[in-house]
CSV table of C-alpha atoms and ligand atoms in Angstrom, one decimal:
chain,number,residue,atom,x,y,z
A,27,MET,CA,0.2,0.1,0.0
A,28,ALA,CA,1.5,3.4,-0.9
A,29,THR,CA,2.0,5.7,1.8
A,30,ARG,CA,0.6,8.8,2.0
A,31,LYS,CA,2.6,12.1,1.4
A,32,THR,CA,3.5,14.3,4.4
A,33,ALA,CA,3.3,18.3,4.5
A,34,LEU,CA,4.3,20.5,7.5
A,35,ILE,CA,3.0,23.5,7.4
A,36,ILE,CA,4.0,26.2,9.4
A,37,GLY,CA,1.8,28.8,10.3
A,38,ALA,CA,-1.5,28.0,9.6
A,39,SER,CA,-3.8,29.7,12.1
A,40,ARG,CA,-5.5,31.8,9.5
A,41,GLY,CA,-5.1,33.4,6.0
A,42,LEU,CA,-2.6,31.8,3.3
A,43,GLY,CA,-1.4,29.3,6.0
A,44,LEU,CA,-4.9,27.9,6.8
A,45,ALA,CA,-6.0,27.7,3.2
A,46,LEU,CA,-2.7,25.6,2.3
A,47,ALA,CA,-3.5,23.2,5.3
A,48,GLU,CA,-7.1,22.6,3.9
A,49,GLU,CA,-5.4,22.4,0.2
A,50,TYR,CA,-2.9,19.5,1.2
A,51,CYS,CA,-5.6,17.8,3.2
A,52,GLY,CA,-7.9,17.9,0.1
A,53,ARG,CA,-5.1,16.4,-1.8
A,54,ASP,CA,-4.7,13.4,0.6
A,55,TYR,CA,-1.9,14.7,2.3
A,56,GLN,CA,-1.2,14.0,5.9
A,57,VAL,CA,-0.8,17.5,7.3
A,58,THR,CA,0.7,18.8,10.5
A,59,ALA,CA,-0.4,22.3,10.5
A,60,THR,CA,1.1,25.0,13.1
A,61,VAL,CA,-0.7,27.8,15.3
A,62,ARG,CA,1.2,29.9,18.1
A,63,ALA,CA,-2.1,30.0,19.9
A,64,PRO,CA,-5.4,28.1,19.4
A,65,SER,CA,-7.2,28.6,15.9
A,66,LYS,CA,-11.0,27.9,15.9
A,67,ALA,CA,-10.8,28.1,12.0
A,68,LEU,CA,-8.0,25.3,12.0
A,69,ASP,CA,-10.0,23.4,15.0
A,70,ASP,CA,-12.6,23.8,12.4
A,71,LEU,CA,-10.5,22.2,9.5
A,72,ALA,CA,-9.3,19.2,11.7
A,73,ALA,CA,-12.9,18.3,12.5
A,74,ARG,CA,-13.4,18.2,8.8
A,75,PHE,CA,-10.2,16.1,8.2
A,76,PRO,CA,-9.9,14.2,11.6
A,77,VAL,CA,-7.6,11.5,9.8
A,78,SER,CA,-5.1,13.8,7.7
A,79,LEU,CA,-4.8,16.7,9.9
A,80,GLU,CA,-2.9,17.4,13.2
A,81,ILE,CA,-2.5,20.6,14.7
A,82,GLU,CA,0.7,21.7,16.5
A,83,THR,CA,2.0,24.6,17.7
A,84,VAL,CA,5.3,26.6,17.3
A,85,ASP,CA,6.5,30.3,17.6
A,86,THR,CA,9.1,30.4,14.9
A,87,THR,CA,10.6,33.4,16.4
A,88,GLU,CA,11.4,31.3,19.5
A,89,PRO,CA,14.2,28.8,19.3
A,90,ALA,CA,13.0,27.0,22.1
A,91,SER,CA,9.6,26.5,20.8
A,92,VAL,CA,11.2,25.4,17.3
A,93,LYS,CA,13.5,22.7,19.3
A,94,ALA,CA,10.7,21.5,21.2
A,95,LEU,CA,8.1,20.8,17.9
A,96,LYS,CA,11.3,19.2,16.6
A,97,GLN,CA,11.2,16.7,19.3
A,98,ARG,CA,7.7,16.0,19.2
A,99,LEU,CA,7.9,15.5,15.5
A,100,GLY,CA,10.7,12.9,16.3
A,101,ASN,CA,12.4,11.4,12.9
A,102,ARG,CA,9.0,11.4,10.8
A,103,ILE,CA,9.6,12.0,6.8
A,104,ILE,CA,8.4,15.6,5.5
A,105,ASP,CA,7.8,15.5,2.1
A,106,THR,CA,6.9,19.1,1.9
A,107,LEU,CA,8.2,21.6,4.5
A,108,LEU,CA,6.2,25.0,3.7
A,109,VAL,CA,7.2,28.0,6.0
A,110,ASN,CA,4.3,30.4,5.4
A,111,ALA,CA,4.5,32.4,8.8
A,112,GLY,CA,5.2,36.2,8.5
A,113,ILE,CA,4.2,39.2,9.4
A,114,CYS,CA,3.9,43.0,7.9
A,115,LEU,CA,4.4,46.1,10.3
A,116,ALA,CA,5.4,49.5,9.3
A,117,ARG,CA,4.0,49.5,5.9
A,118,GLU,CA,3.4,52.9,4.9
A,119,ASN,CA,6.8,53.9,6.6
A,120,THR,CA,10.2,54.4,5.0
A,121,PRO,CA,13.7,54.2,6.8
A,122,ILE,CA,13.5,57.8,8.2
A,123,ASP,CA,10.5,57.2,10.2
A,124,ALA,CA,10.0,53.4,10.8
A,125,ASP,CA,10.3,52.4,14.6
A,126,VAL,CA,13.0,50.1,14.8
A,127,ASN,CA,11.4,47.5,16.8
A,128,ASP,CA,9.3,47.1,13.8
A,129,PHE,CA,11.8,46.7,11.4
A,130,VAL,CA,14.0,44.2,14.2
A,131,ALA,CA,10.5,42.1,14.1
A,132,MET,CA,10.0,41.7,10.3
A,133,MET,CA,13.7,40.8,9.7
A,134,VAL,CA,13.4,38.1,12.6
A,135,THR,CA,9.8,37.0,11.8
A,136,ASN,CA,10.3,37.1,8.0
A,137,ALA,CA,14.0,36.3,7.1
A,138,LEU,CA,15.8,34.8,10.1
A,139,SER,CA,13.3,32.3,11.8
A,140,PRO,CA,12.0,30.7,8.7
A,141,MET,CA,15.3,29.8,7.5
A,142,ARG,CA,16.3,28.3,11.4
A,143,VAL,CA,13.0,26.6,10.6
A,144,VAL,CA,14.3,25.3,7.4
A,145,GLU,CA,17.7,24.3,9.0
A,146,THR,CA,15.9,22.4,11.7
A,147,PHE,CA,13.5,20.6,9.6
A,148,GLU,CA,15.7,19.7,6.4
A,149,ASP,CA,17.0,16.4,7.4
A,150,GLN,CA,13.6,15.1,7.6
A,151,VAL,CA,12.5,16.0,3.9
A,152,PRO,CA,13.7,13.1,1.6
A,153,PRO,CA,15.9,13.3,-2.0
A,154,ARG,CA,12.5,14.0,-3.2
A,155,GLY,CA,10.9,16.4,-1.0
A,156,ILE,CA,10.3,20.1,-1.4
A,157,ILE,CA,11.8,22.6,1.0
A,158,ALA,CA,9.5,25.8,0.6
A,159,VAL,CA,9.3,29.4,2.1
A,160,MET,CA,6.6,31.9,1.8
A,161,SER,CA,8.2,34.8,0.2
A,162,SER,CA,6.7,37.6,-2.0
A,163,GLU,CA,6.8,39.7,-5.2
A,164,LEU,CA,8.0,42.2,-3.0
A,165,GLY,CA,11.1,40.6,-2.0
A,166,SER,CA,12.4,40.8,-5.5
A,167,ILE,CA,15.3,43.8,-6.1
A,168,ALA,CA,14.8,43.7,-9.5
A,169,ALA,CA,11.3,44.5,-10.0
A,170,ASN,CA,10.8,46.6,-6.9
A,171,ARG,CA,8.5,49.6,-7.3
A,172,GLY,CA,8.8,51.5,-3.9
A,173,PHE,CA,6.1,50.5,-1.5
A,174,TRP,CA,5.8,48.6,1.5
A,175,GLU,CA,9.7,49.2,2.1
A,176,LEU,CA,10.6,47.6,5.1
A,177,TYR,CA,8.5,44.6,4.5
A,178,SER,CA,10.2,44.3,1.2
A,179,ALA,CA,13.4,44.4,2.7
A,180,SER,CA,12.7,41.5,5.3
A,181,LYS,CA,11.5,39.2,2.3
A,182,ALA,CA,14.6,40.2,0.2
A,183,ALA,CA,16.6,39.3,3.2
A,184,LEU,CA,14.4,35.8,3.3
A,185,ASN,CA,15.3,35.4,-0.4
A,186,MET,CA,19.2,35.8,0.1
A,187,LEU,CA,19.4,33.4,3.2
A,188,MET,CA,17.5,30.9,1.1
A,189,LYS,CA,20.0,31.6,-1.8
A,190,CYS,CA,22.8,31.2,1.0
A,191,PHE,CA,21.3,27.6,2.2
A,192,SER,CA,21.1,26.2,-1.6
A,193,GLN,CA,24.5,27.1,-1.8
A,194,ARG,CA,25.8,25.5,1.2
A,195,HIS,CA,24.0,22.2,0.0
A,196,PRO,CA,25.4,21.8,-3.7
A,197,GLY,CA,24.1,18.8,-5.2
A,198,ASP,CA,21.2,18.3,-2.9
A,199,PRO,CA,18.3,16.5,-4.8
A,200,ARG,CA,15.8,18.2,-3.5
A,201,ALA,CA,13.7,21.3,-4.7
A,202,MET,CA,13.9,24.7,-2.5
A,203,LEU,CA,11.6,27.1,-3.5
A,204,LEU,CA,10.7,30.8,-2.4
A,205,ILE,CA,7.0,31.4,-3.2
A,206,ALA,CA,5.3,34.5,-4.2
A,207,PRO,CA,1.7,33.7,-4.0
A,208,GLY,CA,0.3,37.1,-5.2
A,209,TRP,CA,-1.3,40.0,-3.3
A,210,VAL,CA,-3.8,38.3,-1.7
A,211,ARG,CA,-7.0,39.3,0.6
A,212,THR,CA,-5.9,38.2,4.0
A,213,GLU,CA,-5.6,40.1,7.5
A,214,MET,CA,-1.8,41.3,6.2
A,215,GLY,CA,-2.9,41.7,2.3
A,216,GLY,CA,-5.9,43.9,3.0
A,217,SER,CA,-9.2,44.0,1.3
A,218,GLN,CA,-7.8,46.0,-1.6
A,219,ALA,CA,-5.8,43.0,-2.8
A,220,ILE,CA,-6.4,41.8,-6.4
A,221,LEU,CA,-6.6,38.0,-5.6
A,222,SER,CA,-9.1,35.9,-3.2
A,223,ILE,CA,-7.2,32.9,-1.6
A,224,GLU,CA,-9.0,30.6,-3.6
A,225,GLU,CA,-7.2,32.3,-6.7
A,226,SER,CA,-3.9,31.9,-5.1
A,227,ILE,CA,-3.8,28.9,-2.8
A,228,PRO,CA,-4.7,25.9,-4.9
A,229,ALA,CA,-2.3,27.3,-8.0
A,230,VAL,CA,0.4,27.6,-5.1
A,231,VAL,CA,0.4,24.1,-4.2
A,232,THR,CA,0.1,23.0,-7.8
A,233,ALA,CA,3.2,24.9,-8.6
A,234,VAL,CA,4.8,23.4,-5.4
A,235,GLU,CA,3.9,19.9,-6.1
A,236,ALA,CA,5.3,20.4,-9.9
A,237,ARG,CA,8.5,21.0,-8.3
A,238,ALA,CA,9.2,17.4,-6.6
A,239,GLY,CA,11.8,15.9,-8.0
A,240,LYS,CA,13.4,19.0,-9.6
A,241,PRO,CA,16.7,19.9,-8.1
A,242,GLY,CA,17.5,23.6,-7.0
A,243,LEU,CA,16.3,26.9,-5.6
A,244,LYS,CA,13.4,28.7,-7.6
A,245,PHE,CA,12.1,32.3,-6.8
A,246,MET,CA,8.6,31.5,-8.4
A,247,SER,CA,5.1,33.0,-8.7
A,248,ARG,CA,1.9,30.9,-7.9
A,249,HIS,CA,1.9,29.5,-11.6
A,250,GLY,CA,5.4,28.2,-10.9
A,251,ASP,CA,7.0,31.0,-13.3
A,252,SER,CA,10.7,32.0,-12.3
A,253,LEU,CA,10.6,35.7,-10.8
A,254,PRO,CA,13.5,38.2,-11.0
A,255,TRP,CA,15.7,38.5,-8.2
B,307,NAP,N1,-1.2,38.2,1.6
B,307,NAP,C1,-0.7,38.7,0.6
B,307,NAP,O1,-0.7,39.3,-0.5
B,307,NAP,C2,0.8,38.3,0.7
B,307,NAP,C3,1.3,38.3,-0.8
B,307,NAP,C4,2.8,37.9,-0.4
B,307,NAP,C5,3.5,36.9,0.8
B,307,NAP,N2,2.5,36.9,1.6
B,307,NAP,C6,3.4,36.0,2.8
B,307,NAP,O2,2.5,34.9,2.9
B,307,NAP,C7,2.8,34.4,4.4
B,307,NAP,C8,0.8,34.4,4.8
B,307,NAP,O3,0.7,36.1,4.9
B,307,NAP,P1,-1.0,36.0,5.1
B,307,NAP,O4,-1.5,37.0,4.2
B,307,NAP,O5,-2.0,34.8,5.4
B,307,NAP,O6,-0.8,37.0,6.3
B,307,NAP,P2,-2.0,36.7,7.8
B,307,NAP,O7,-3.3,36.7,7.3
B,307,NAP,O8,-1.2,37.7,8.5
B,307,NAP,O9,-1.4,35.4,8.7
B,307,NAP,C9,0.1,35.2,8.9
B,307,NAP,C10,0.2,33.8,9.7
B,307,NAP,O10,1.5,33.7,10.0
B,307,NAP,C11,1.5,33.7,11.5
B,307,NAP,N3,2.9,33.8,12.1
B,307,NAP,C12,3.3,35.2,12.3
B,307,NAP,N4,4.5,35.4,13.3
B,307,NAP,C13,4.4,33.9,13.4
B,307,NAP,C14,5.5,33.5,14.6
B,307,NAP,N5,6.3,34.0,14.8
B,307,NAP,N6,5.4,31.7,14.6
B,307,NAP,C15,4.7,31.2,14.4
B,307,NAP,N7,3.5,31.9,13.4
B,307,NAP,C16,3.5,33.0,13.0
B,307,NAP,C17,0.1,33.8,11.9
B,307,NAP,O11,0.0,33.3,13.0
B,307,NAP,P3,-0.8,34.2,14.2
B,307,NAP,O12,-2.6,33.9,14.2
B,307,NAP,O13,-0.6,33.5,15.6
B,307,NAP,O14,-0.4,35.8,14.3
B,307,NAP,C18,-0.7,33.6,10.8
B,307,NAP,O15,-1.3,32.3,10.7
B,307,NAP,C19,3.3,35.5,5.0
B,307,NAP,O16,4.5,35.2,4.9
B,307,NAP,C20,3.0,37.1,4.0
B,307,NAP,O17,4.4,37.6,4.1
B,307,NAP,C21,1.3,37.5,1.6
C-alpha cells in the first residue's frame, strides 16, 4: 500500500497558511499544521479532516519552541516543508520614520526565523521532497517599485538567506522554493488586494507539487514561473 505524502505547514492559524492546510488535506496529504495560539478556523478544519490533519504549536521566533516541535515530531518524513509564517508592520513607513522595533521584528520573523525552521527540519525532507518558504513578489530587488519598503527588505533578506542555504548544499536533490503567492485578500494583504485566497493557494500548491524531484532553488510565482531576483 502506498504511503500518503506528508506536509508540515508552519503558520496555519489563518490566511494563506490555513488555506494551505485545507488544500493539502484535500489532496490527501497527511498534514501537520502549526499555530501560535488556538485557532478556531484550524480546529474546524481538523474536524473536517480528523485523520489527515494534526495541529501543532510553534512560535518560529522562539528557538526553544522550534526545538520542542522538532522533538515532538521525531524523525518522521516531511515530503513538503512549507514555512508560511510572516508579519507585515510599518508598511507605510520609510527608513527615516520607521520604528526600529518593527523593522527588527520583520527581519527576525520573515527572514531569520523561517530559515532557522528550514535548518531545523531539513534533515527530515527526503531526496524527492520540497523545502519551501513563503516569500513575496515584494522580495524581488529587480522588480521593486518602492512601497511597503521595510517588509520588502525583510523578504529580500529571506530570499538571500535561502539562496545562501542552497549554495551551502551543492548537489542537493531536493527542490527549494521561494514562493510569491500574489497579492491576496487576507489580514495582511488587506481588502484592496487583487486575489481571493481561492485564486492563489490551489495554484500555489499545484506549482509546489510540480517541483517535486526537480533539484535547485527557484523564486517563483503561484503559477510556477521564475521571478527576477
Ligand atoms: N497576503 C498577501 O498578499 C501576501 C503576499 C505575498 C506574501 N505573503 C506572505 O504569505 C505569508 C502568509 O501571509 P497572510 O497574508 O496569510 O498573513 P496573515 O493573514 O497575517 O497570517 C500570518 C500567519 O503567520 C503566522 N505567524 C506570524 N508570526 C508567527 C510566528 N512568529 N510564529 C508562527 N507563526 C507566525 C500567523 O499566526 P498568528 O495567528 O498566531 O498571528 C498567521 O497564521 C506571509 O509570510 C506573508 O508575508 C502574503
